[in-house]
Amino acid sequence: MATSAHGRRLDLDGEIDRRLARSGQRWTRGRHAVVDAMKRSVAPMSVTELQAIVGDAVPLSSLYRIISDLVDAKVFIKLEFAEGFARFELDEELAAHHHHLVCHACGVVADLELGDLEVTLDTTAAAIVRTTGFVAQSHRLDFFGLCRNCVSIAS
Amino acid sequence: MATSAHGRRLDLDGEIDRRLARSGQRWTRGRHAVVDAMKRSVAPMSVTELQAIVGDAVPLSSLYRIISDLVDAKVFIKLEFAEGFARFELDEELAAHHHHLVCHACGVVADLELGDLEVTLDTTAAAIVRTTGFVAQSHRLDFFGLCRNCVSIAS
DNA sequence: ATATATGCAAAACTTTTGCATACAA
DNA sequence: TTGTATGCAAAAGTTTTGCATATAT
């Protein structure tokens, strides 16, 4: 699959179009606002954060419904980080495969792209099938600790 | 740190005692019930699942408070799997470090212990510090796919 | 004895849903 | 035109909290 230098899929908009169409969904004002906000984000976003960006033009119940529809259409994926609410980001195939750095102090969630370790993880997935019978289709790896900023404050 | 053959810490009860004491907490009937249920579990448990085990002897609000206290005392850790509610398991230092296999079809969450890959993950954590300034203290790796049972049903 | 934990009820917060109206294709 | 999406209000599900009482140490 064609990807740009930093890993994001080329023709992102076209692929999103295709996924919405496949799911029988229409390009409405609200969906444009939500998808645009997510495309500009550098980290997974909560519903509240998205609401702050799209504003009152999209009521909260519609926002939830739009996000849910986008997850159904495989445009967004849902994540939870034990915060008591969900976060969302672009589907893995629409962005570069990556992992997360979660700061225990300030709560910020940053993206992290691994290189060679991915191969190891894929190899591990294959081994899991043989030993447990579980067929791994995807994985998620998060690191927890202190971000650069909070480390400097603490020291 | 001394661990048994399958990786669980020896003197588990003593260490839990110490953590409760350090946190100024008392050994009550409710806490015994909740901790015992968790020690017997082979996978992360939701509040509802714990409630089914401990029964009406512990009202729901007390159950939530007990679990929250146990997380504060670093006896339990909180996990979320994008299910809309939290799950809990014994703190990593009280059990063997492990990862999770999450079945997309039936929702079952199973524990998975990796061997050599852990070393790779720890090495990666060290490398992250150098390249991003983020100090990784722990990590979490989950695999998503189909469990042995659901694979056989699907085929 | 005294600080901590419990039980109950009420509320807060996140998320979902019913239904009439508005809109995209 | 026709099926899909929206907006509003109401509700459902999960989790938290205030306060009087009970309990562990």
Short mmCIF file of C-alpha atoms (C1' of nucleotides) in Angstrom, two decimals:
data_model
loop_
_atom_site.label_atom_id
_atom_site.label_comp_id
_atom_site.label_asym_id
_atom_site.label_seq_id
_atom_site.Cartn_x
_atom_site.Cartn_y
_atom_site.Cartn_z
CA MET A 1 0.00 0.00 0.00
CA ALA A 2 1.35 3.43 -0.93
CA THR A 3 2.33 5.56 2.01
CA SER A 4 4.06 8.90 2.36
CA ALA A 5 7.46 9.43 3.95
CA HIS A 6 6.04 9.70 7.44
CA GLY A 7 3.87 6.67 6.93
CA ARG A 8 0.46 8.23 6.35
CA ARG A 9 -1.49 6.68 3.55
CA LEU A 10 -1.61 8.64 0.32
CA ASP A 11 -5.11 9.50 -0.94
CA LEU A 12 -6.41 9.54 2.58
CA ASP A 13 -9.55 11.46 1.61
CA GLY A 14 -10.36 9.09 -1.21
CA GLU A 15 -10.04 6.09 1.02
CA ILE A 16 -12.26 7.66 3.68
CA ASP A 17 -14.83 8.42 0.95
CA ARG A 18 -14.73 4.79 -0.09
CA ARG A 19 -15.20 3.52 3.44
CA LEU A 20 -18.16 5.78 4.11
CA ALA A 21 -19.75 4.75 0.82
CA ARG A 22 -19.18 1.07 1.52
CA SER A 23 -20.98 1.60 4.81
CA GLY A 24 -23.85 3.51 3.15
CA GLN A 25 -23.00 6.78 4.87
CA ARG A 26 -23.18 10.34 3.56
CA TRP A 27 -20.74 13.24 3.68
CA THR A 28 -22.51 15.71 5.93
CA ARG A 29 -21.34 18.96 7.48
CA GLY A 30 -20.96 17.30 10.88
CA ARG A 31 -18.87 14.45 9.52
CA HIS A 32 -16.59 16.81 7.66
CA ALA A 33 -15.99 18.75 10.85
CA VAL A 34 -15.24 15.63 12.90
CA VAL A 35 -13.01 13.95 10.33
CA ASP A 36 -11.10 17.17 9.66
CA ALA A 37 -10.48 17.66 13.36
CA MET A 38 -9.18 14.10 13.67
CA LYS A 39 -6.92 14.41 10.65
CA ARG A 40 -5.24 17.43 12.23
CA SER A 41 -4.76 15.70 15.59
CA VAL A 42 -1.41 14.22 16.54
CA ALA A 43 -2.84 12.01 19.29
CA PRO A 44 -6.03 10.08 20.13
CA MET A 45 -8.92 12.39 21.00
CA SER A 46 -11.78 12.13 23.46
CA VAL A 47 -15.34 13.09 22.60
CA THR A 48 -15.02 16.16 24.82
CA GLU A 49 -11.87 17.25 23.02
CA LEU A 50 -13.51 16.82 19.65
CA GLN A 51 -16.51 18.78 20.89
CA ALA A 52 -14.24 21.67 21.88
CA ILE A 53 -12.94 21.76 18.30
CA VAL A 54 -16.14 21.32 16.30
CA GLY A 55 -18.09 23.57 18.66
CA ASP A 56 -21.82 23.92 19.20
CA ALA A 57 -22.54 23.35 15.53
CA VAL A 58 -22.62 19.62 16.37
CA PRO A 59 -24.65 18.72 19.48
CA LEU A 60 -23.16 16.15 21.78
CA SER A 61 -25.61 13.38 20.93
CA SER A 62 -24.95 13.89 17.22
CA LEU A 63 -21.22 13.92 17.88
CA TYR A 64 -21.47 10.55 19.63
CA ARG A 65 -23.55 9.19 16.77
CA ILE A 66 -21.16 10.50 14.12
CA ILE A 67 -18.16 9.00 15.90
CA SER A 68 -19.94 5.70 16.32
CA ASP A 69 -20.81 5.66 12.61
CA LEU A 70 -17.20 6.44 11.69
CA VAL A 71 -16.05 3.53 13.82
CA ASP A 72 -18.58 1.31 12.06
CA ALA A 73 -17.22 2.48 8.70
CA LYS A 74 -13.67 1.66 9.88
CA VAL A 75 -12.58 5.29 9.56
CA PHE A 76 -11.94 5.68 13.30
CA ILE A 77 -10.93 3.19 15.93
CA LYS A 78 -11.85 3.32 19.58
CA LEU A 79 -9.23 3.21 22.33
CA GLU A 80 -9.45 3.33 26.11
CA PHE A 81 -6.65 4.25 28.48
CA ALA A 82 -8.32 3.62 31.85
CA GLU A 83 -9.39 7.25 32.03
CA GLY A 84 -13.10 6.52 32.35
CA PHE A 85 -13.93 7.64 28.82
CA ALA A 86 -13.01 6.59 25.30
CA ARG A 87 -10.56 8.08 22.84
CA PHE A 88 -10.56 7.74 19.08
CA GLU A 89 -8.04 7.98 16.28
CA LEU A 90 -7.87 7.33 12.54
CA ASP A 91 -8.04 3.65 11.60
CA GLU A 92 -4.66 1.97 11.45
CA GLU A 93 -4.85 1.45 7.70
CA LEU A 94 -5.54 5.16 7.20
CA ALA A 95 -2.54 6.29 9.21
CA ALA A 96 0.86 4.88 10.03
CA HIS A 97 0.81 1.94 12.41
CA HIS A 98 2.01 3.30 15.72
CA HIS A 99 1.93 2.91 19.47
CA HIS A 100 1.36 5.27 22.39
CA LEU A 101 3.31 7.00 25.12
CA VAL A 102 1.03 7.81 28.05
CA CYS A 103 2.28 10.22 30.72
CA HIS A 104 1.24 9.27 34.25
CA ALA A 105 1.71 12.84 35.47
CA CYS A 106 -0.06 15.11 32.98
CA GLY A 107 -2.07 12.49 31.08
CA VAL A 108 -0.85 13.46 27.63
CA VAL A 109 -0.96 10.70 25.02
CA ALA A 110 1.64 10.85 22.24
CA ASP A 111 2.08 8.67 19.19
CA LEU A 112 5.18 6.54 18.74
CA GLU A 113 6.27 4.72 15.60
CA LEU A 114 8.49 1.72 16.09
CA GLY A 115 10.72 0.33 13.41
CA ASP A 116 12.18 -3.15 13.60
CA LEU A 117 10.27 -4.13 16.70
CA GLU A 118 7.12 -4.36 14.59
CA VAL A 119 8.59 -7.34 12.80
CA THR A 120 9.26 -8.98 16.13
CA LEU A 121 5.69 -8.35 17.22
CA ASP A 122 4.33 -9.83 14.01
CA THR A 123 6.55 -12.86 14.47
CA THR A 124 5.25 -13.18 18.01
CA ALA A 125 1.70 -13.05 16.77
CA ALA A 126 2.42 -15.96 14.46
CA ALA A 127 3.97 -17.93 17.32
CA ILE A 128 0.93 -17.32 19.49
CA VAL A 129 -1.28 -19.07 16.98
CA ARG A 130 0.85 -22.19 17.19
CA THR A 131 1.06 -22.32 20.96
CA THR A 132 -2.38 -21.15 22.06
CA GLY A 133 -4.68 -21.48 19.07
CA PHE A 134 -5.46 -17.76 19.32
CA VAL A 135 -5.35 -16.07 15.90
CA ALA A 136 -3.91 -12.59 16.46
CA GLN A 137 -5.11 -10.08 13.87
CA SER A 138 -3.73 -6.89 15.40
CA HIS A 139 -1.90 -5.69 18.46
CA ARG A 140 -1.60 -2.65 20.63
CA LEU A 141 1.48 -1.61 22.58
CA ASP A 142 1.44 1.32 24.99
CA PHE A 143 4.25 2.62 27.15
CA PHE A 144 3.46 4.38 30.44
CA GLY A 145 5.81 6.74 32.24
CA LEU A 146 6.74 10.40 32.33
CA CYS A 147 6.86 12.69 29.30
CA ARG A 148 9.89 14.90 28.72
CA ASN A 149 8.07 17.86 30.19
CA CYS A 150 6.96 16.16 33.41
CA VAL A 151 10.38 14.57 33.88
CA SER A 152 11.99 18.02 33.85
CA ILE A 153 9.43 19.36 36.32
CA ALA A 154 9.99 16.43 38.68
CA SER A 155 13.76 16.75 38.70
CA MET B 1 12.30 -11.04 43.56
CA ALA B 2 11.23 -14.58 44.43
CA THR B 3 8.61 -16.00 42.17
CA SER B 4 7.05 -19.42 41.81
CA ALA B 5 7.43 -21.66 38.80
CA HIS B 6 4.54 -20.05 36.96
CA GLY B 7 5.78 -16.59 37.80
CA ARG B 8 3.48 -15.59 40.61
CA ARG B 9 5.17 -13.89 43.51
CA LEU B 10 5.75 -16.00 46.58
CA ASP B 11 4.25 -14.63 49.81
CA LEU B 12 1.50 -12.95 47.84
CA ASP B 13 -0.69 -12.51 50.92
CA GLY B 14 2.12 -10.98 52.94
CA GLU B 15 2.89 -8.48 50.24
CA ILE B 16 -0.78 -7.51 49.89
CA ASP B 17 -0.92 -7.03 53.68
CA ARG B 18 2.08 -4.74 53.48
CA ARG B 19 0.58 -2.66 50.68
CA LEU B 20 -2.72 -2.20 52.49
CA ALA B 21 -0.89 -1.21 55.68
CA ARG B 22 1.33 1.24 53.83
CA SER B 23 -1.83 2.82 52.45
CA GLY B 24 -3.47 2.92 55.90
CA GLN B 25 -6.16 0.43 54.94
CA ARG B 26 -7.78 -2.32 57.02
CA TRP B 27 -8.50 -5.97 56.28
CA THR B 28 -12.28 -6.06 56.21
CA ARG B 29 -14.72 -8.77 55.22
CA GLY B 30 -15.47 -7.00 51.92
CA ARG B 31 -11.81 -6.66 50.99
CA HIS B 32 -11.13 -10.29 51.76
CA ALA B 33 -13.96 -11.29 49.46
CA VAL B 34 -12.79 -9.06 46.62
CA VAL B 35 -9.10 -9.91 46.88
CA ASP B 36 -9.85 -13.64 47.14
CA ALA B 37 -12.03 -13.49 44.04
CA MET B 38 -9.30 -11.71 42.11
CA LYS B 39 -6.59 -14.14 43.21
CA ARG B 40 -8.65 -17.00 41.82
CA SER B 41 -9.29 -15.29 38.50
CA VAL B 42 -7.26 -16.16 35.43
CA ALA B 43 -8.15 -12.98 33.54
CA PRO B 44 -8.97 -9.31 34.24
CA MET B 45 -12.38 -8.88 35.86
CA SER B 46 -15.06 -6.24 35.54
CA VAL B 47 -16.91 -4.84 38.54
CA THR B 48 -20.02 -6.71 37.45
CA GLU B 49 -18.12 -9.99 37.29
CA LEU B 50 -16.67 -9.41 40.73
CA GLN B 51 -20.13 -8.57 42.03
CA ALA B 52 -21.44 -11.89 40.73
CA ILE B 53 -18.76 -13.66 42.75
CA VAL B 54 -18.86 -11.75 46.02
CA GLY B 55 -22.66 -11.54 45.96
CA ASP B 56 -25.06 -9.23 47.79
CA ALA B 57 -22.86 -9.22 50.88
CA VAL B 58 -21.02 -6.31 49.28
CA PRO B 59 -23.27 -3.59 47.84
CA LEU B 60 -22.23 -2.13 44.51
CA SER B 61 -21.14 1.24 45.85
CA SER B 62 -18.96 -0.45 48.46
CA LEU B 63 -17.54 -2.72 45.80
CA TYR B 64 -16.53 0.27 43.71
CA ARG B 65 -14.99 1.91 46.74
CA ILE B 66 -13.11 -1.22 47.76
CA ILE B 67 -11.71 -1.67 44.26
CA SER B 68 -10.71 1.99 44.09
CA ASP B 69 -8.94 1.67 47.43
CA LEU B 70 -7.12 -1.45 46.26
CA VAL B 71 -5.93 0.40 43.17
CA ASP B 72 -4.70 3.23 45.42
CA ALA B 73 -2.83 0.67 47.51
CA LYS B 74 -1.26 -0.77 44.33
CA VAL B 75 -2.87 -4.16 44.92
CA PHE B 76 -5.02 -3.96 41.77
CA ILE B 77 -4.45 -2.19 38.50
CA LYS B 78 -7.16 -0.78 36.26
CA LEU B 79 -7.40 -1.75 32.60
CA GLU B 80 -9.81 -0.75 29.84
CA PHE B 81 -10.43 -2.66 26.64
CA ALA B 82 -12.80 -0.27 24.83
CA GLU B 83 -15.77 -2.17 26.27
CA GLY B 84 -17.33 0.84 27.98
CA PHE B 85 -16.37 -0.28 31.47
CA ALA B 86 -13.19 -1.00 33.38
CA ARG B 87 -11.49 -4.27 34.24
CA PHE B 88 -9.07 -4.95 37.07
CA GLU B 89 -6.35 -7.44 37.83
CA LEU B 90 -3.63 -7.99 40.44
CA ASP B 91 -0.81 -5.45 40.27
CA GLU B 92 2.01 -6.50 38.00
CA GLU B 93 4.47 -6.91 40.85
CA LEU B 94 2.03 -9.25 42.63
CA ALA B 95 1.58 -11.54 39.66
CA ALA B 96 3.67 -12.56 36.69
CA HIS B 97 4.14 -9.84 34.10
CA HIS B 98 1.92 -10.77 31.21
CA HIS B 99 -0.07 -9.51 28.25
CA HIS B 100 -3.59 -10.10 26.94
CA LEU B 101 -5.33 -11.92 24.15
CA VAL B 102 -8.68 -10.28 23.41
CA CYS B 103 -11.19 -12.16 21.25
CA HIS B 104 -13.14 -9.91 18.89
CA ALA B 105 -15.93 -12.46 18.58
CA CYS B 106 -16.82 -13.58 22.11
CA GLY B 107 -15.01 -10.85 24.07
CA VAL B 108 -13.01 -13.22 26.27
CA VAL B 109 -9.77 -11.80 27.65
CA ALA B 110 -6.98 -14.30 28.34
CA ASP B 111 -3.57 -13.78 29.88
CA LEU B 112 -0.42 -14.40 27.87
CA GLU B 113 3.11 -14.64 29.20
CA LEU B 114 5.86 -13.82 26.75
CA GLY B 115 9.40 -14.95 27.18
CA ASP B 116 12.29 -13.38 25.29
CA LEU B 117 10.16 -10.65 23.75
CA GLU B 118 10.02 -8.96 27.13
CA VAL B 119 13.72 -8.24 26.92
CA THR B 120 13.16 -6.64 23.54
CA LEU B 121 10.38 -4.49 24.94
CA ASP B 122 12.54 -3.35 27.83
CA THR B 123 15.35 -2.51 25.44
CA THR B 124 12.86 -0.54 23.37
CA ALA B 125 11.76 1.37 26.45
CA ALA B 126 15.36 2.39 27.09
CA ALA B 127 15.74 3.53 23.48
CA ILE B 128 12.58 5.62 23.72
CA VAL B 129 14.11 7.66 26.52
CA ARG B 130 17.08 8.55 24.34
CA THR B 131 15.08 9.48 21.24
CA THR B 132 11.98 11.16 22.71
CA GLY B 133 12.81 12.12 26.29
CA PHE B 134 9.86 10.03 27.46
CA VAL B 135 10.80 7.88 30.46
CA ALA B 136 8.92 4.60 30.06
CA GLN B 137 8.20 2.90 33.38
CA SER B 138 5.91 0.13 32.21
CA HIS B 139 4.24 -1.14 29.08
CA ARG B 140 1.16 -2.93 27.99
CA LEU B 141 0.85 -5.18 24.97
CA ASP B 142 -2.48 -6.65 23.88
CA PHE B 143 -3.22 -8.87 20.91
CA PHE B 144 -6.65 -8.79 19.28
CA GLY B 145 -8.07 -11.56 17.15
CA LEU B 146 -10.06 -14.77 17.46
CA CYS B 147 -9.72 -17.23 20.31
CA ARG B 148 -9.32 -20.94 19.61
CA ASN B 149 -13.00 -21.52 20.27
CA CYS B 150 -14.31 -18.78 17.98
CA VAL B 151 -11.90 -19.75 15.22
CA SER B 152 -13.30 -23.26 15.21
CA ILE B 153 -16.87 -21.97 15.14
CA ALA B 154 -16.10 -19.63 12.23
CA SER B 155 -14.46 -22.30 10.08
"C1'" DA C 1 -11.11 4.95 71.57
"C1'" DT C 2 -10.55 6.41 67.12
"C1'" DA C 3 -9.73 6.59 62.56
"C1'" DT C 4 -11.24 3.92 58.70
"C1'" DA C 5 -14.92 1.34 56.13
"C1'" DT C 6 -19.72 0.44 55.09
"C1'" DG C 7 -24.52 0.96 53.49
"C1'" DC C 8 -27.88 3.60 51.53
"C1'" DA C 9 -29.49 7.05 48.60
"C1'" DA C 10 -28.62 10.48 45.49
"C1'" DA C 11 -26.00 12.35 41.90
"C1'" DA C 12 -22.37 12.85 38.28
"C1'" DC C 13 -20.54 11.52 34.11
"C1'" DT C 14 -20.29 9.05 29.76
"C1'" DT C 15 -22.84 7.12 26.28
"C1'" DT C 16 -27.14 5.51 23.92
"C1'" DT C 17 -31.78 5.90 22.02
"C1'" DG C 18 -36.77 7.37 20.28
"C1'" DC C 19 -38.83 10.19 17.35
"C1'" DA C 20 -40.04 14.06 14.46
"C1'" DT C 21 -37.62 17.01 11.24
"C1'" DA C 22 -33.92 18.21 7.91
"C1'" DC C 23 -30.81 16.97 4.51
"C1'" DA C 24 -27.61 14.40 1.03
"C1'" DA C 25 -27.61 11.80 -3.03
"C1'" DT D 1 -37.75 11.45 -3.99
"C1'" DT D 2 -36.02 8.48 -0.64
"C1'" DG D 3 -33.37 6.74 2.64
"C1'" DT D 4 -29.99 8.58 5.84
"C1'" DA D 5 -28.57 12.09 9.38
"C1'" DT D 6 -29.70 15.50 12.76
"C1'" DG D 7 -31.49 17.78 16.95
"C1'" DC D 8 -33.77 17.54 21.05
"C1'" DA D 9 -35.06 15.32 25.07
"C1'" DA D 10 -35.12 11.49 27.78
"C1'" DA D 11 -32.91 7.45 29.52
"C1'" DA D 12 -29.46 3.88 30.33
"C1'" DG D 13 -25.09 2.28 32.10
"C1'" DT D 14 -21.01 3.04 34.80
"C1'" DT D 15 -18.88 5.23 38.51
"C1'" DT D 16 -18.62 8.63 42.36
"C1'" DT D 17 -20.03 10.89 46.59
"C1'" DG D 18 -22.38 12.68 51.21
"C1'" DC D 19 -23.49 11.29 55.41
"C1'" DA D 20 -24.83 8.59 59.33
"C1'" DT D 21 -23.62 4.15 61.21
"C1'" DA D 22 -20.66 0.18 61.96
"C1'" DT D 23 -16.18 -1.90 62.37
"C1'" DA D 24 -11.03 -2.99 62.55
"C1'" DT D 25 -7.07 -2.01 65.00
#
